[in-house]
Every structure is written in C-alpha cells, then in structure tokens.
Amino acid sequence: MYRVLDCITVDHDPYLVVLAAIICAFGAAASSLVATRIASSGRAGAWIALLAINAGSTVWATHFLAMLAFRTTLPMSYDPGLTLLSYLIGVFIIGFSVRVAHGGQRRARGAIAGGVLLGSGVAALHYAGMAALRFPGHLSYDVDLVIISVLLSIALGISSMWVGRRLADAHARTLAAALFVAMTVTLHFTGMGAVRLELSPLAADAAGMSRSALAIAVTVAALVVLLIGITAAIVDQRIASRLASEAERFRTLADGALEGLLVHRDGLIVDANAAARAMFGLNGPVAAATRLDTLLDAAGIARMKEPIDDERAFELSLLNAQGAYFPAEVSRRHIKLADGLQGELLAIRDLTTRKKSEARIAHLALHDPLTDLPNRRLFLELANKAMGHAQRTNERFGILAIDLDGFKTVNDMHGHAAGDELLRTVARRIQSELRDADVVARFGGDEFAILQSFTTQPRQAMALAERLLETLQTPIRLADAEVAISASIGVALYPDDGATTEDLLRNADTAMYRAKADGKATCRFFEAQMDAALESRRRLEFRLRHAITSETLEIAFQPLVGSRDGHPVAFEALVRWNDAELGYISPADFIPVAEETGLILPIGEFVLRRACMEAASWSQPLSVAVNLSAVQFRRRGLVDMVQRALTESGLPGERLELEVTESLLIDNRDEVLRTLTALKEMGIRIAMDDFGTGYSSLSYLQSFPFDKIKIDRSFVTDLEADSQNASIVRAVASMGRSLQMQVVAEGVETRSQAALLKDLDCDELQGYLIARPMPAAEIEAFLQEHPARVSPADAAPAEAAA
Ligand code: C2E
Ligand code: CA
Ligand code: CA
C-alpha cells in the first residue's frame, strides 16, 4: 500500500506527463478560440457543442494520458463502460456549464453557476475515470483530499468562467484558458493523491481494456482536440481578417460621411469619425478618453438621459473645438459594439450654416433690402404688439404715413441709383429723429411709416411730424447732384382713429393724401371726412384710366386775340373729360390727380398730337397753344415726343406754343434750360403760364428764354377793384417788352377789363369775353366771323374767295 503521490515523480513517465500537459494546454487554447465564436456568431448552440467536445476531450485525454504515464508493474486495465461514461460526463457537463454561463442576461451570476458546473463536471470526469480502473486489489479514498480536490476544481472553474465572460477580450481569454489548465492539472494530481491502491492477490479479474487499447482511445481523443483546435484557428483567422477588412471599410465610409459620427458607451466616447473629430477637436486617444458630457450643455445632458427615440432627430447645442457652442441636429441609435455590448451611435449634423441662412432668410422676409428697415409685414406685426400693449396699459400710440414729394422726379432725372441713394438718406434721417421705442418701416417706393409709441398726447406726434418735415426738406447731396425734396405726412392715432392696425394705417394714408392735396410738404391728422374724399379720389383715378384707354377725352380750343385789333392769333388747347358716370370733370380737378399718378403722360401726349393735327387742318395758319405739365417736362424724351407730333401732323414748329408753369423752374434748372433750348431750336415758342401765382420771381423770366408771359386770371378778375393789380400788370408788361416777350392776359370777362388791359400794354387777350373754349368743329365758323389778321402772304387765296 503506498500513496500515489509519493511516487509521482519517480513512477510517472516524464515524457507522457509532458505530452499530457501539452495536450491540456493546446486543448485549452483551442477551447478559448471556439469560445469567441459563441459571442460573435449567430449559431451559438453549435459552437457551444463544439466547445464541449473540445474541452471534454481535453480534460479526458489529459486525465488518461496521466494515468498511462503511471509506471507500475501491476496488471492494470480499464472498464470500457465507465471509461466511455467518464468521457460523456466531461463533454455534457462542460457543455451545460458554458450554456449556463453565456446563455442568460445576468453574466456575473451565469459565470458563477457555470463555474460551479465546470468544476464539478471535471471532477466527475476524473472520479468516473478512476472508477474505470481495474487491477488486482481495490481503491480507497482519502475523503478530506477528495473534498479538497473537488472544491479546488470548482474554485478554479469559477475563476476561469468569471475571467472568460468577456469573450471578446483576448487577454481575458488567455487567462481563462490558463485557469482551465490549472483546474485540470490541480484536480488530477490532488485527486490522485486522495487515492490509495490496496492490493489483494485474490482479486484477479483484471479483464477490460488493456493499456494499449486505452492509449489508442486517448490518441483518438487527442486527435479530436487537435482537429477542433486547428479548425477553430482557421475559422478564427478567416473571421478576424474579414472583420478587419469590414471594419476598415466601415471606417472609410464613416470618415467619408459629412455627418459627425460618435460612438459612446455609458457616456464615454469610444469612437468618432473624421467629421466628428474635426467638429470637437478630438484626436486619437483623446477621442476615446472624452466624456460625452463635456461636449453638451445642461439641456443636452438632460436630453441624453432620455431613452432613445429612433424616429426623431432633435436639436442640441454642442461645444466645438474652439470652445463655442454650435447648433446641431442629432439622432441616436443603439449599436452593438465589437465586444458584443450595447453602445450608442450619435449622428451629428452641424446646423450653423443652415441656421445662419435661415436667419438671413427670416431677416429678408421682414426687412426692406434697400434700407434694411422693417418692411410692411414686420411693421404690422410690431404695430399689433403695440396695440396689445396699449390696450393693457391704456396708452396711446400713433402711426405716421410718410410719402416723399418729388421722388419720382429725382428718379426720372438722375436715374435709379440716385433714387436708391436718396431713399437710404431719407431712411437715415427719419431714423435719427426717432426714439428707440419707435419704429420706421419702408413699404416700398417712397412710402415710409412710423410707429410712435407714446403715453401722453397727440402733441408728440405733431412734434415728430414737424421735425421730420424739416429734416426731409434739407437738400440731399447725391453722388453727382444735390436735390431738394419734401415729405407729406399723415397721422392716425390709436384708439381714436382706428381699432385695428390696418384701419390705422389706411387712415394715416388718407391723412397723408390730404397733406399732398393741401400743397405737399405738410402734415395732416386723420379726420373722418377724409375717408370719403380719398374714396372719391380713387374713383376719379379709376375712371380717368378708363377714359384714357377708351379714348373718350376731348379737346376744346379757346382763342387768343390781339388786344388792339381783336384778330385771333392762336387757340389754346384745353382737355375736356365728360365721364359717363362722373359727369363733366374740370381739368383743374383731374390734372393734379393725373400728375400724381403719372397718367398725365398719356394724356399730355394725346392732347399734343390731337392739337397739332387740328391746327394743321385749319383754314388759317394760326398757332396752337398746348399746356405742358412739369411732370411731362421732367421725363426724358419730351423733345422727341414733340418732334413726332409735329412730323406726324405736318404742323411747322413755328405754329406751336407750349405753356409751362413756374413750378417747372424750381429745380434742375440746367436740365430744364437745355430742354427749352432744344424746343426753341425747332421753332416752337414757350409761354410762361399762370404768371404771378407761383414763385413769381422776375429773375426766372430773365434767365429763361420765354416768348410769352400769361398773366394769371386772378390779377385780371380783381383788376378794377385792386389798383395794386393794375400796377403789377403794367410792370410785367413793360418788363416783357424790354425782354422782347409778348404779354397775355387770361380770364378777360368784361369789356372794361379788356379796355384796361389794352391801356396797360398787354399784347393779347384771352377769356370768355372773346370766346369760351369751343369744340374743334366750331373753329371754322368762329374764324369766319373773326378772321385772322390779313397779311397777303399767309392768306390762302382759295379760302379768301370762299
Ligand atoms: P389754364 O392753362 O390757365 O387754362 C385756362 C383756364 O381758364 C381754362 O380752364 C379755361 O377754360 C379758363 N378760362 C378761360 N377764359 C376764362 C374766363 O374768362 N373766365 C374764367 N373764369 N375762366 C376762363 P380749364 O379748361 O378748366 O383748365 C384748367 C386748367 O387745367 C388749365 O389752366 C390748365 O392748367 C389745365 N389744363 C387744361 N388742359 C390741359 C392739358 O391738356 N394739359 C395740361 N397739362 N393741363 C391742362
Ligand atoms: Ca394754359
Ligand atoms: Ca393759365
């Protein structure tokens, strides 16, 4: 009787012990390779089975190889049934232990349970293998050592499973394999130490598998281990290279993405693509060591704690590489990381440029591009807000509508660039008169509006309007000219003049039109009756357009006669409008509207052409006088238009007179002078109309080449009552003579007026006394009764005979 342990070094064949160790180590390594597939493959069951066969075979082969290494003279054999059973126990229990360890969600618990199973399975294999031993005598066990061997085996089994639960970690796998080898070897030799062989010569049934048969079985098991090991290694190699190239491909793809891609696990960044690295200034190992929280603001941190909603991208502020927050659109996804654990993928789109252009578009939508002032939409919005505020606080506010006087002229004369410059200057000037709480907007063209918030009295609106009138009247220097404009301002007050911002704006407009009608460059507060006036003005404009397109305007002719002999010298063409709906409308009423709306251009052209045509058909070569509005005059192309009318009608320029008013001479005198000179070169005569009503500067008369002065009707009417008028007429007449200009008196209604004007040295008379304006068809009859001065040269013989 002797202890196995005593002779372990002496009685074991060292070569076979080494071989057993090699097989054990190799088997453990192969098992660990197979184990990695359990995690990464879809078919975990099959791999667990393979692992069980491999590990079982390893332990089994190790055990029996160690038994074969035992040198003894005893006739030993092995019971085949128990030998096979020990193998099956090993395979099944190991398989079961791996399933337990890796099957469930709770890995720590699974590892412990699996480890217990593994240790016990290996012990069961060992003791079943021992039970298969047949020799003359019997075995007895040292129970303490057996218990210790089983506990050691279980402890090492748990360690191996615990370490090996992180299957993706190569180091962990190696350590687990080493612990597995330790478990197998420790168990074997502790187990062998617990055994006592008690010989009894009587017991001679040593029948069973011989030593050599066992050697074959062990070899087969070892081959199985070897085969599985090699296969696993090849598969592993293939898979590893495929994974590597796949990872490479994904890396390229991810780096090519314009979106930033960040992978984090539990708030720790584990990977980032090129775009994300650039966005956040993350590089190499920094990327992997950064906490996601350091890139977020408080709201972002809170948002990231919410569960992932795959559907929705949301906006966040993120900290960029320069340490500034930028707006980003983020979407979140779960992803499985390489070690099989859950991580989170963040796709990040930088919204900075988009936000900027959105802001730019929003600004454009609410501002006037020329002056950058708020536009109508924004103005209405702000006015609505002001109204809400005023309602709560019982305050008042005002809306001022501003329209420039003379802007069209600047545009026509100096071009659009100058017009734009003027508008910008006006915007600046208006703004400098406002308080911070007030808003000025441009509605397009030369229309501005002001929202004036104030708490006390309408007086403040008045004061502002007056300041504006003044600042806008100051001449404006443009790039290549200095221009003078003015503004007409209308004021509407909340709550008196309207309950909605639209009403207020409309009423401010109405008041502004009133200001224009009252001579411009002034300010008016809204009054209820203005509305009606505006309405009728709109109607007038509408009907006037209709009259132009339907060609229902007509022309009346009123003769001018020589004051001494009473012979007609010319006819003045006066436009007539008899509207089907509005009835007869005096040109004194509609011409101003036509001038404001630009309709004067087609009207003026029509009158000129028709007047020339008529005059060309008269039996006597009298002149025709045509009124020209300042608006027409300022338009380029006037000279061409006049030339066309002459050419078309065949009327010589010498028979045309153009009547202009003093308002023409206020600005752009050089330009006006050039045009007048060009007209005169065509033989046309120019008459100064309504003399005495306007700016009445005698110096104008000297500097412009007029041929005629028409003294305004008002002087003539009061001629007898007011002796001052008589002296004015006399002065004008004498000056006219000295400048070689003819002097005409308009509105002569009585014989005594006519006599007086003749005494005052007026050359020509015009008025109801001589004739009212008459239709073209009546001219010939009039000429029959009042023939022109007969000068043999221009009397047509045929006509004279008739
Ligand atoms: P205007 O150029 O001073 O024309 C003379 C106006 O005095 C005409 O009024 C004529 O009918 C009126 N009139 C003539 N004799 C007498 C009189 O003895 N007593 C009174 N009380 N009035 C007399 P009408 O035709 O109503 O024209 C008014 C103004 O309208 C004209 O004043 C002229 O400035 C403008 N106008 C008329 N036709 C045209 C036109 O074709 N083009 C332009 N631009 N203006 C025109
Ligand atoms: Ca006239
Ligand atoms: Ca006149």
Short mmCIF file of N, CA, C and O and ligand atoms in Angstrom, two decimals, residues 572 627 659 689 710, ligand 2:
data_model
loop_
_atom_site.label_atom_id
_atom_site.label_comp_id
_atom_site.label_asym_id
_atom_site.label_seq_id
_atom_site.Cartn_x
_atom_site.Cartn_y
_atom_site.Cartn_z
N GLU A 572 -55.80 128.13 -77.63
CA GLU A 572 -55.21 127.26 -76.59
C GLU A 572 -56.01 125.97 -76.53
O GLU A 572 -57.24 125.99 -76.48
N ASN A 627 -50.80 123.07 -73.21
CA ASN A 627 -50.28 123.11 -71.84
C ASN A 627 -49.40 121.89 -71.57
O ASN A 627 -49.74 120.76 -71.93
N GLU A 659 -47.14 125.89 -73.20
CA GLU A 659 -47.33 126.68 -71.98
C GLU A 659 -46.82 125.89 -70.78
O GLU A 659 -47.24 124.77 -70.54
N ASP A 689 -47.03 130.28 -68.17
CA ASP A 689 -48.46 130.30 -67.85
C ASP A 689 -48.68 130.73 -66.40
O ASP A 689 -47.77 130.62 -65.57
N LYS A 710 -48.12 134.76 -69.63
CA LYS A 710 -49.57 134.81 -69.48
C LYS A 710 -49.88 135.21 -68.04
O LYS A 710 -49.64 134.44 -67.10
CA CA B 2 -52.73 127.48 -70.21
#
